[in-house]
Coordinates of C-alpha atoms in Angstrom, one line a residue:
M1 CA 5.1 11.6 -22.7
R2 CA 2.2 13.7 -24.5
F3 CA 0.3 10.5 -25.0
V4 CA 0.5 10.1 -21.3
R5 CA -0.3 13.7 -20.5
G6 CA -3.4 13.7 -22.6
A7 CA -4.7 10.3 -20.8
V8 CA -4.4 11.9 -17.4
L9 CA -6.2 14.8 -18.5
L10 CA -9.0 13.0 -20.3
V11 CA -10.3 11.4 -16.9
P12 CA -11.3 14.6 -15.2
L13 CA -12.6 15.8 -18.7
L14 CA -14.7 13.2 -19.1
F15 CA -16.1 13.2 -15.5
T16 CA -16.5 16.8 -15.3
A17 CA -18.6 16.5 -18.6
A18 CA -20.9 13.8 -17.3
V19 CA -21.5 15.2 -14.0
F20 CA -21.3 19.0 -14.4
A21 CA -21.7 19.9 -18.1
W22 CA -24.3 17.6 -19.4
P23 CA -26.5 18.4 -16.7
L24 CA -26.2 22.3 -17.0
G25 CA -26.4 21.5 -21.3
T26 CA -29.5 19.6 -20.6
L27 CA -31.2 22.4 -18.3
A28 CA -30.3 25.1 -20.7
V29 CA -31.8 23.2 -23.6
H30 CA -35.1 22.4 -22.0
A31 CA -35.4 26.0 -21.0
F32 CA -34.5 27.9 -24.0
G33 CA -35.2 25.4 -26.8
S34 CA -39.6 24.9 -25.6
G35 CA -42.2 26.9 -26.8
D36 CA -42.4 28.7 -23.7
A37 CA -38.6 29.9 -23.9
V38 CA -38.1 33.7 -23.3
S39 CA -35.3 35.9 -24.0
L40 CA -32.6 36.2 -21.1
T41 CA -33.2 40.1 -21.0
R42 CA -37.0 39.7 -20.6
A43 CA -36.8 36.8 -17.9
W44 CA -34.0 39.1 -15.9
E45 CA -36.6 41.9 -15.9
A46 CA -39.6 39.8 -15.1
T47 CA -37.5 38.5 -12.1
G48 CA -36.2 41.6 -10.6
A49 CA -32.5 40.2 -11.3
W50 CA -30.5 42.9 -11.2
R51 CA -31.8 44.0 -7.9
L52 CA -31.3 40.5 -6.8
L53 CA -27.8 40.3 -8.2
G54 CA -27.0 43.8 -6.3
V55 CA -28.3 42.0 -2.8
T56 CA -26.5 38.8 -3.4
A57 CA -23.4 40.7 -4.1
A58 CA -24.0 43.4 -0.9
Q59 CA -24.6 40.0 1.4
A60 CA -21.6 38.3 0.0
A61 CA -19.1 41.4 0.3
G62 CA -20.6 42.1 3.9
S63 CA -19.8 38.4 4.8
A64 CA -16.5 38.6 3.2
A65 CA -15.6 41.9 5.2
A66 CA -17.1 40.5 8.6
A67 CA -15.1 37.6 8.1
L68 CA -11.6 39.3 7.6
V69 CA -12.4 41.7 10.6
V70 CA -13.4 38.5 12.9
A71 CA -10.4 36.5 11.5
A72 CA -7.9 39.2 12.0
P73 CA -6.7 38.4 15.5
I74 CA -7.2 34.8 15.3
V75 CA -4.6 35.1 12.4
W76 CA -2.2 37.2 14.7
L77 CA -2.2 34.8 17.3
I78 CA -1.9 31.9 15.0
S79 CA 1.2 33.2 12.9
T80 CA 3.1 34.8 15.9
V81 CA 2.1 33.1 18.9
R82 CA 3.4 29.9 20.2
L83 CA 1.1 27.9 22.6
P84 CA 0.3 24.9 23.6
G85 CA -2.8 23.4 22.1
T86 CA -2.4 25.2 18.7
G87 CA -3.4 22.0 17.3
L88 CA -6.8 22.4 18.9
L89 CA -7.3 26.0 18.0
R90 CA -6.8 25.0 14.0
I91 CA -9.1 22.4 14.8
V92 CA -11.7 24.7 16.2
V93 CA -11.1 27.3 13.3
T94 CA -11.0 25.1 10.6
L95 CA -14.3 23.1 11.6
P96 CA -17.0 25.6 10.8
F97 CA -15.7 25.6 7.0
V98 CA -16.5 22.2 6.7
L99 CA -19.7 22.2 8.4
P100 CA -23.0 21.3 6.2
T101 CA -24.5 24.7 5.7
V102 CA -27.8 23.2 6.8
V103 CA -26.2 22.5 10.5
V104 CA -25.1 26.1 10.4
G105 CA -28.5 27.5 10.0
V106 CA -29.7 25.2 12.8
A107 CA -27.0 26.4 15.1
F108 CA -27.7 30.2 14.4
R109 CA -31.3 29.9 14.9
A110 CA -30.6 27.8 18.4
L111 CA -28.3 30.6 19.1
F112 CA -30.1 33.7 18.2
D113 CA -33.4 32.3 19.7
G114 CA -31.7 31.2 22.8
P115 CA -28.5 33.1 24.5
L116 CA -29.0 35.8 22.0
G117 CA -32.4 36.0 22.1
F118 CA -32.5 39.8 23.8
L119 CA -31.1 41.0 20.5
G120 CA -34.4 40.4 19.0
A121 CA -32.7 39.4 15.5
S122 CA -33.9 35.6 15.5
Q123 CA -33.5 35.6 11.5
G124 CA -32.8 38.2 8.8
W125 CA -29.5 39.3 6.9
T126 CA -28.0 40.1 10.4
V127 CA -28.3 36.7 11.3
I128 CA -27.3 35.3 7.8
I129 CA -24.1 37.5 7.8
A130 CA -23.1 36.2 11.3
A131 CA -23.6 32.5 9.9
H132 CA -21.7 33.2 6.9
T133 CA -18.9 34.8 8.8
F134 CA -18.6 31.4 11.2
L135 CA -18.3 29.7 8.0
N136 CA -15.6 31.7 6.7
V137 CA -13.3 32.7 9.3
A138 CA -11.1 29.7 8.2
V139 CA -10.6 30.8 5.0
V140 CA -9.1 33.7 6.1
V141 CA -7.3 32.5 8.9
R142 CA -5.5 29.6 6.6
V143 CA -4.8 32.1 3.4
V144 CA -3.4 34.8 5.4
S145 CA -1.4 33.4 8.3
A146 CA 0.6 31.2 5.6
A147 CA 1.4 34.7 4.1
W148 CA 2.5 36.2 7.4
Q149 CA 4.5 33.1 8.3
R150 CA 6.4 33.5 5.0
V151 CA 7.4 37.4 6.1
D152 CA 11.0 37.3 6.3
P153 CA 11.8 38.4 10.4
R154 CA 15.0 39.8 9.7
Q155 CA 13.1 42.5 7.6
V156 CA 11.2 43.4 10.7
A157 CA 14.3 43.5 13.0
A158 CA 16.3 45.8 10.4
A159 CA 13.3 48.4 10.5
R160 CA 13.3 48.2 14.4
T161 CA 17.2 48.6 14.3
L162 CA 16.5 51.5 12.1
G163 CA 14.5 53.1 14.7
A164 CA 11.0 52.2 13.6
S165 CA 8.1 51.5 16.4
R166 CA 6.6 48.0 16.5
T167 CA 3.4 49.6 14.8
R168 CA 5.4 51.4 12.0
A169 CA 7.6 48.3 11.3
F170 CA 4.2 46.1 10.8
L171 CA 2.5 48.7 8.7
G172 CA 5.7 49.3 6.3
I173 CA 7.1 45.6 6.1
V174 CA 4.2 43.2 7.4
A175 CA 0.9 44.5 6.0
P176 CA 1.7 45.2 2.4
R177 CA 2.3 41.4 2.4
L178 CA -0.4 40.3 3.8
L179 CA -2.6 42.4 1.5
P180 CA -2.8 40.3 -1.6
A181 CA -3.5 37.2 0.6
A182 CA -6.2 39.1 2.4
A183 CA -7.9 40.3 -0.9
A184 CA -7.6 36.6 -2.5
A185 CA -9.6 35.3 0.9
F186 CA -11.9 38.1 0.2
A187 CA -13.0 37.2 -3.2
L188 CA -13.0 33.7 -2.3
I189 CA -15.4 33.8 0.4
F190 CA -17.2 36.2 -1.6
L191 CA -17.6 33.6 -4.2
F192 CA -18.8 30.9 -1.5
C193 CA -21.8 33.2 -0.3
S194 CA -22.7 34.5 -3.4
T195 CA -24.2 31.0 -3.7
S196 CA -25.5 30.2 -0.2
Y197 CA -28.6 28.4 -0.1
G198 CA -29.4 26.5 3.2
V199 CA -27.9 29.3 5.4
I200 CA -30.4 31.8 3.8
V201 CA -33.4 29.5 3.6
I202 CA -33.0 28.6 7.1
L203 CA -32.4 32.0 8.4
G204 CA -34.0 34.3 6.1
G205 CA -37.3 33.8 7.3
G206 CA -38.9 33.8 4.0
Q207 CA -37.9 37.6 3.4
A208 CA -34.4 37.6 2.5
R209 CA -34.3 36.4 -1.6
T210 CA -30.9 36.2 -3.2
L211 CA -29.9 34.7 -7.1
E212 CA -29.8 31.4 -5.3
T213 CA -33.2 31.3 -3.6
E214 CA -35.2 32.8 -6.5
I215 CA -33.5 30.4 -9.0
Y216 CA -35.1 27.6 -6.6
Q217 CA -38.4 29.8 -6.2
Q218 CA -38.9 30.3 -10.0
G219 CA -38.0 26.4 -10.8
I220 CA -39.7 24.8 -8.1
G221 CA -42.3 27.0 -6.7
Y222 CA -43.6 28.8 -9.9
A223 CA -42.4 25.8 -12.8
R224 CA -40.6 28.6 -14.7
L225 CA -37.7 26.9 -15.9
P226 CA -36.5 29.6 -18.4
E227 CA -36.5 32.2 -15.5
A228 CA -35.0 30.1 -13.2
V229 CA -31.9 29.4 -15.8
A230 CA -31.6 33.1 -16.8
L231 CA -30.9 33.8 -13.4
S232 CA -28.4 31.0 -12.9
V233 CA -27.0 32.5 -16.0
L234 CA -26.3 35.5 -14.2
Q235 CA -25.2 33.9 -11.4
I236 CA -22.8 31.8 -13.0
V237 CA -21.5 35.4 -14.8
M238 CA -20.9 36.5 -11.4
V239 CA -19.1 33.5 -10.3
L240 CA -16.7 33.6 -13.0
V241 CA -15.9 37.2 -12.5
A242 CA -15.3 36.5 -8.7
L243 CA -13.0 33.5 -9.9
A244 CA -10.9 35.5 -12.0
V245 CA -10.4 38.5 -9.2
A246 CA -9.4 35.4 -6.8
R247 CA -7.1 34.1 -9.1
L248 CA -5.8 37.2 -10.1
L249 CA -5.2 38.6 -6.3
G250 CA -4.1 34.8 -5.6
S251 CA -0.9 34.7 -7.8
A252 CA 0.3 37.9 -6.5
R253 CA 2.2 35.7 -4.0
V254 CA 4.6 36.9 -1.3
P255 CA 7.6 35.8 -2.6
Q256 CA 9.3 32.6 -0.4
A257 CA 11.4 34.0 2.0
G258 CA 14.6 32.0 2.9
V259 CA 13.7 32.5 6.7
M260 CA 9.9 32.2 7.9
T261 CA 8.5 34.2 10.8
R262 CA 8.7 32.0 14.0
A263 CA 6.0 32.1 16.4
R264 CA 7.1 33.2 20.1
R265 CA 5.7 32.4 23.4
P266 CA 4.1 35.2 24.9
R267 CA 5.3 37.4 27.8
G268 CA 4.0 39.8 30.2
L269 CA 1.2 42.0 29.1
A270 CA 1.1 39.9 25.8
W271 CA -0.8 37.0 27.5
I272 CA -4.0 39.9 28.1
A273 CA -4.0 39.9 24.4
V274 CA -3.9 36.0 23.9
G275 CA -6.6 35.6 26.4
A276 CA -8.6 38.2 24.5
V277 CA -8.4 36.5 21.2
L278 CA -9.1 33.1 22.7
V279 CA -12.5 34.7 24.0
W280 CA -13.3 36.3 20.8
T281 CA -12.8 32.8 19.1
A282 CA -14.7 30.8 21.5
V283 CA -17.4 33.5 21.3
W284 CA -17.4 33.1 17.5
L285 CA -16.5 29.8 16.8
V286 CA -17.4 27.9 19.9
L287 CA -20.7 29.2 20.9
P288 CA -23.0 28.3 18.2
I289 CA -21.8 24.6 18.4
V290 CA -22.2 24.6 22.1
T291 CA -25.7 26.3 21.6
L292 CA -26.8 23.6 19.7
V293 CA -25.2 20.8 21.6
V294 CA -27.3 22.2 24.6
R295 CA -30.6 22.7 22.6
S296 CA -30.2 19.3 21.4
L297 CA -30.3 18.4 24.9
R298 CA -32.9 20.5 26.5
P299 CA -35.9 20.3 23.8
G300 CA -38.9 22.0 24.8
G301 CA -37.3 24.0 27.9
H302 CA -36.9 20.4 29.6
W303 CA -33.2 18.6 29.7
G304 CA -33.6 15.2 28.1
L305 CA -32.4 12.8 25.3
A306 CA -35.8 12.9 23.8
G307 CA -34.0 14.2 20.3
Y308 CA -31.3 11.5 20.6
R309 CA -33.9 8.9 21.1
M310 CA -36.0 9.7 17.8
L311 CA -32.5 9.3 16.0
T312 CA -33.7 5.5 15.6
D313 CA -37.5 6.5 14.4
D314 CA -38.0 5.8 11.0
T315 CA -42.0 7.1 11.1
Y316 CA -41.3 8.9 7.8
G317 CA -39.5 6.2 5.9
T318 CA -35.7 6.7 7.1
S319 CA -34.5 7.0 10.6
A320 CA -31.1 9.6 11.1
T321 CA -28.9 6.8 11.9
S322 CA -29.8 4.7 8.9
S323 CA -29.3 8.2 6.6
L324 CA -26.1 8.7 8.9
W325 CA -24.5 5.2 7.6
Y326 CA -25.6 5.9 4.1
S327 CA -24.2 9.3 4.4
V328 CA -20.6 7.8 5.6
T329 CA -20.6 5.1 2.9
S330 CA -21.6 7.7 0.2
A331 CA -19.1 10.2 1.4
L332 CA -16.3 7.1 1.5
L333 CA -17.1 6.3 -2.0
A334 CA -17.4 10.1 -3.1
T335 CA -13.8 10.6 -1.6
V336 CA -12.0 7.9 -3.8
I337 CA -14.0 9.3 -7.0
A338 CA -12.9 12.9 -6.0
V339 CA -9.4 11.9 -4.9
V340 CA -8.6 10.0 -8.0
V341 CA -10.0 12.8 -10.5
G342 CA -8.9 15.2 -8.4
L343 CA -5.0 13.9 -8.4
L344 CA -5.3 13.5 -12.1
G345 CA -6.7 16.9 -12.3
A346 CA -4.0 18.3 -10.6
A347 CA -1.0 16.3 -12.2
A348 CA -2.2 17.5 -15.7
L349 CA -2.4 21.2 -14.5
T350 CA 0.8 21.2 -12.6
R351 CA 2.4 19.4 -16.2
G352 CA 0.6 22.1 -18.5
G353 CA 2.8 25.0 -17.1
G354 CA 1.8 28.6 -17.8
I355 CA -1.5 30.0 -18.5
V356 CA -3.0 26.5 -18.7
T357 CA -2.3 25.8 -15.2
R358 CA -3.7 29.1 -13.8
A359 CA -6.8 28.7 -16.2
G360 CA -7.3 25.1 -15.5
A361 CA -6.9 26.0 -11.5
A362 CA -9.6 28.7 -11.9
L363 CA -11.7 26.6 -13.9
S364 CA -11.5 23.5 -11.5
L365 CA -13.0 25.9 -8.9
L366 CA -16.3 26.6 -11.1
P367 CA -18.2 23.6 -9.7
L368 CA -18.4 24.8 -6.4
G369 CA -19.5 28.4 -7.4
V370 CA -22.3 27.2 -9.8
S371 CA -25.7 27.1 -8.1
A372 CA -26.5 23.6 -6.3
V373 CA -29.9 24.4 -6.9
T374 CA -29.1 25.0 -10.9
L375 CA -27.3 21.6 -10.9
G376 CA -30.3 19.7 -9.2
F377 CA -32.5 20.9 -11.9
G378 CA -29.9 19.7 -14.7
Y379 CA -29.8 16.5 -12.5
V380 CA -33.5 15.8 -12.5
L381 CA -33.9 16.7 -16.0
A382 CA -30.9 14.8 -17.2
L383 CA -31.7 11.5 -15.4
S384 CA -35.1 11.6 -16.4
R385 CA -33.9 10.7 -19.8
L386 CA -31.9 7.3 -19.1
P387 CA -32.9 4.3 -18.0
Y388 CA -34.5 3.8 -14.4
E389 CA -32.0 1.6 -13.6
V390 CA -29.4 3.8 -14.2
A391 CA -31.0 7.2 -12.9
A392 CA -31.5 4.9 -9.7
S393 CA -28.4 3.6 -9.2
P394 CA -26.7 4.4 -5.9
L395 CA -23.7 5.7 -7.9
V396 CA -25.5 8.8 -8.4
V397 CA -25.3 10.8 -5.2
P398 CA -21.2 9.7 -4.7
C399 CA -20.8 10.9 -7.9
V400 CA -22.3 14.5 -7.0
Q401 CA -20.9 14.8 -4.0
A402 CA -17.4 13.9 -5.7
L403 CA -18.1 17.0 -8.0
I404 CA -18.2 19.3 -5.3
A405 CA -15.4 17.7 -3.7
I406 CA -12.8 17.6 -6.5
P407 CA -11.9 21.4 -6.6
V408 CA -10.8 20.9 -3.1
V409 CA -8.5 18.0 -3.9
I410 CA -7.3 20.3 -7.0
G411 CA -6.8 23.4 -4.8
V412 CA -4.8 21.2 -2.3
M413 CA -2.6 19.0 -4.5
V414 CA -1.6 21.7 -7.3
P415 CA 0.4 23.8 -4.7
A416 CA 1.9 20.6 -3.6
F417 CA 2.7 19.1 -6.7
E418 CA 4.7 22.3 -7.7
Q419 CA 6.7 22.1 -4.6
V420 CA 8.3 18.9 -6.0
S421 CA 11.6 19.0 -7.5
P422 CA 11.4 18.3 -11.5
R423 CA 14.9 17.0 -11.0
L424 CA 13.6 14.2 -8.8
R425 CA 11.3 13.0 -11.8
D426 CA 14.1 13.4 -14.3
A427 CA 16.3 11.4 -12.1
A428 CA 14.0 9.1 -11.5
A429 CA 13.0 8.6 -15.4
T430 CA 16.5 8.4 -16.0
L431 CA 17.0 5.3 -13.7
G432 CA 14.4 3.7 -16.1
A433 CA 11.1 4.6 -13.9
G434 CA 8.0 4.9 -16.3
P435 CA 5.7 7.9 -15.8
L436 CA 3.4 5.9 -13.7
R437 CA 6.3 4.8 -11.0
V438 CA 7.5 8.3 -11.1
F439 CA 4.6 9.7 -10.2
V440 CA 3.9 7.3 -7.6
T441 CA 7.3 6.8 -6.1
V442 CA 8.4 10.9 -6.6
D443 CA 5.1 12.8 -6.7
L444 CA 2.7 11.1 -4.2
R445 CA 5.2 10.1 -1.8
L446 CA 6.4 13.8 -1.7
T447 CA 2.8 14.9 -1.4
A448 CA 1.2 12.2 1.0
R449 CA 1.0 14.8 3.8
S450 CA -1.0 17.2 1.7
L451 CA -3.1 14.3 0.2
S452 CA -4.3 13.0 3.4
A453 CA -5.5 16.4 4.1
A454 CA -7.1 16.5 0.7
A455 CA -9.0 13.1 1.2
A456 CA -10.2 14.6 4.9
F457 CA -11.6 17.3 3.6
A458 CA -13.0 16.1 0.4
F459 CA -15.0 13.3 2.8
V460 CA -16.4 16.1 5.1
M461 CA -17.6 18.3 2.0
A462 CA -19.2 15.2 0.6
I463 CA -20.8 14.2 4.1
G464 CA -22.2 17.6 4.2
E465 CA -23.5 18.5 0.6
F466 CA -27.1 19.7 0.8
G467 CA -28.1 21.7 -2.2
A468 CA -27.8 19.0 -5.1
T469 CA -28.3 16.1 -3.3
T470 CA -31.6 17.4 -2.0
F471 CA -33.1 16.9 -5.6
L472 CA -31.7 13.4 -6.2
A473 CA -32.2 12.1 -2.7
R474 CA -34.6 9.1 -2.5
A475 CA -36.1 6.7 0.3
N476 CA -33.0 4.6 0.8
T477 CA -30.5 7.1 -0.6
T478 CA -31.4 9.9 1.9
T479 CA -28.1 11.9 3.3
L480 CA -28.0 13.1 6.9
P481 CA -28.1 16.8 5.7
V482 CA -31.3 16.0 3.7
L483 CA -33.2 14.4 6.4
I484 CA -32.1 17.4 8.8
G485 CA -33.7 19.7 6.2
S486 CA -36.8 17.5 5.9
L487 CA -36.9 17.6 9.8
M488 CA -36.7 21.4 10.0
G489 CA -39.7 21.8 7.5
R490 CA -41.9 19.5 9.8
P491 CA -44.3 20.7 12.6
G492 CA -43.7 19.8 16.1
A493 CA -41.5 20.3 18.8
D494 CA -40.3 16.5 18.5
N495 CA -38.9 16.8 14.8
Y496 CA -37.1 20.2 16.0
A497 CA -35.4 18.0 18.6
A498 CA -34.3 15.4 16.2
A499 CA -33.2 17.9 14.0
M500 CA -31.0 19.4 16.7
A501 CA -29.7 16.0 17.8
A502 CA -28.7 15.0 14.2
S503 CA -27.1 18.2 13.8
V504 CA -25.0 17.2 16.6
L505 CA -24.1 13.7 15.0
L506 CA -23.0 15.5 12.1
V507 CA -20.9 17.7 13.7
A508 CA -19.6 15.2 15.8
V509 CA -18.5 13.0 12.5
S510 CA -16.9 16.0 10.8
A511 CA -15.0 17.1 14.3
V512 CA -13.3 13.6 14.2
V513 CA -12.3 13.7 10.8
V514 CA -11.2 17.2 11.1
A515 CA -9.2 16.7 14.0
T516 CA -7.6 13.1 12.4
A517 CA -6.4 15.4 9.6
E518 CA -5.1 18.2 11.5
L519 CA -2.9 16.2 14.1
T520 CA -1.9 13.8 11.4
A521 CA -0.3 17.0 9.8
A522 CA 0.9 18.2 12.8
A523 CA 2.8 14.7 13.3
R524 CA 4.4 14.8 10.2
G525 CA 5.3 18.4 10.7
E526 CA 7.2 17.5 13.8
K527 CA 8.7 14.9 12.1
K528 CA 10.2 16.6 9.7
T529 CA 11.1 19.6 12.0
D530 CA 13.1 17.0 14.0
A531 CA 14.7 15.4 10.8
H532 CA 16.1 19.1 9.8
A533 CA 17.2 19.5 13.4
D534 CA 19.4 16.2 13.5

């Protein structure tokens, strides 16, 4: 059994070593092993690293706090109110989180140049924090609403029976059980925003600088690799601290209640609150996408389909439709890799138990937190030492996309595997089933719903990857996010219109995948409920 467990763990370790550790190690050796190498402290002093660290942490904390505030009414609605069309609401909430950051940047530029132009804040930190909030509301809603639905309603009813007001019952019974989940969501959003690149580049107006943008500037703009790597080291330390805090807070879970909170249909004045929350949700999560669609149909102030007609234009070598086709096929291959490696990683982590599981689950998130720009540098240097046939292989981009998607698969599958009773595995083994058959017939069968969701989210994360892929894309491997970023950097209204239309195309693909995953999960949930009712 130990041999099988070791073999299961070996595959994700080898993949991570090849796609994650190797490029980072190559970059570090190249930066600090050359004659131009400088010490970390000198590099930090020369680049103003401590000030950049403060700015990065401040904008990430501000974005996380804003996401908590914006998500709070939506959490209440999803956790306690039963409405027709709740599945559509979940799709609307989830979609922004899986959109490519470059698309979100384009959408918010259109929003603050258009309907919100009277604010006079088309770029800068206000717009950046608003875009980060849009991206991460789903994290708060998913994490905190799950905790709220575990609160035993009998405890609230008992408090009300003893004379507590509705507010006092909430503050005394519900709120203390939501705080750990809210803190864990805050730490996760801080992690995501501290490595944000596409949003800050597009909405920063060249003035907003963080560790991530300065890494790119030092490495590409000034060709100072030691300084870029020194900043990356500082960023990785910050990410590790955020991961440790997120894991620590996430471990303080609410005990699973025997009776879960049931959503109820609103009555009387409650409909006013429900309507207000729906409007609030539309303003924050729907308006940016609607603005993007409108601007794609109204380039230069006139209605038309010029941007969409340019989707087939290949003047600059690659058309948007060709890039979309490559993005879909590449993301599908990345999804297969991510699901296989992520499943094996999750299985190994759940079999380890105790500190092994906690440490492994936290470290599995590291690829999400490490600078995509740093990884991109590492890939360029590492691949330059390989034969051209290997470096130019069409498998390179899917492997990099899979690296970003694997943490999502592990993050979804570890809790799912933990819910599988060990007695079922023992019973199957006692009846003669081997480890592989036990895994397929017990673990995979009972976690099929989680697996389908993990695969869907792995696909949309792979198809939207922008940072590292930018360094690897060639003429025949240009993904749609990379092409959108390229179009945004070209002069001319036609290129801007084509970027808008391509962004809408990517939103549509992501929406179809998210809707399929959500509806499939809802259908399975209803089937399960019906089975219990019978």
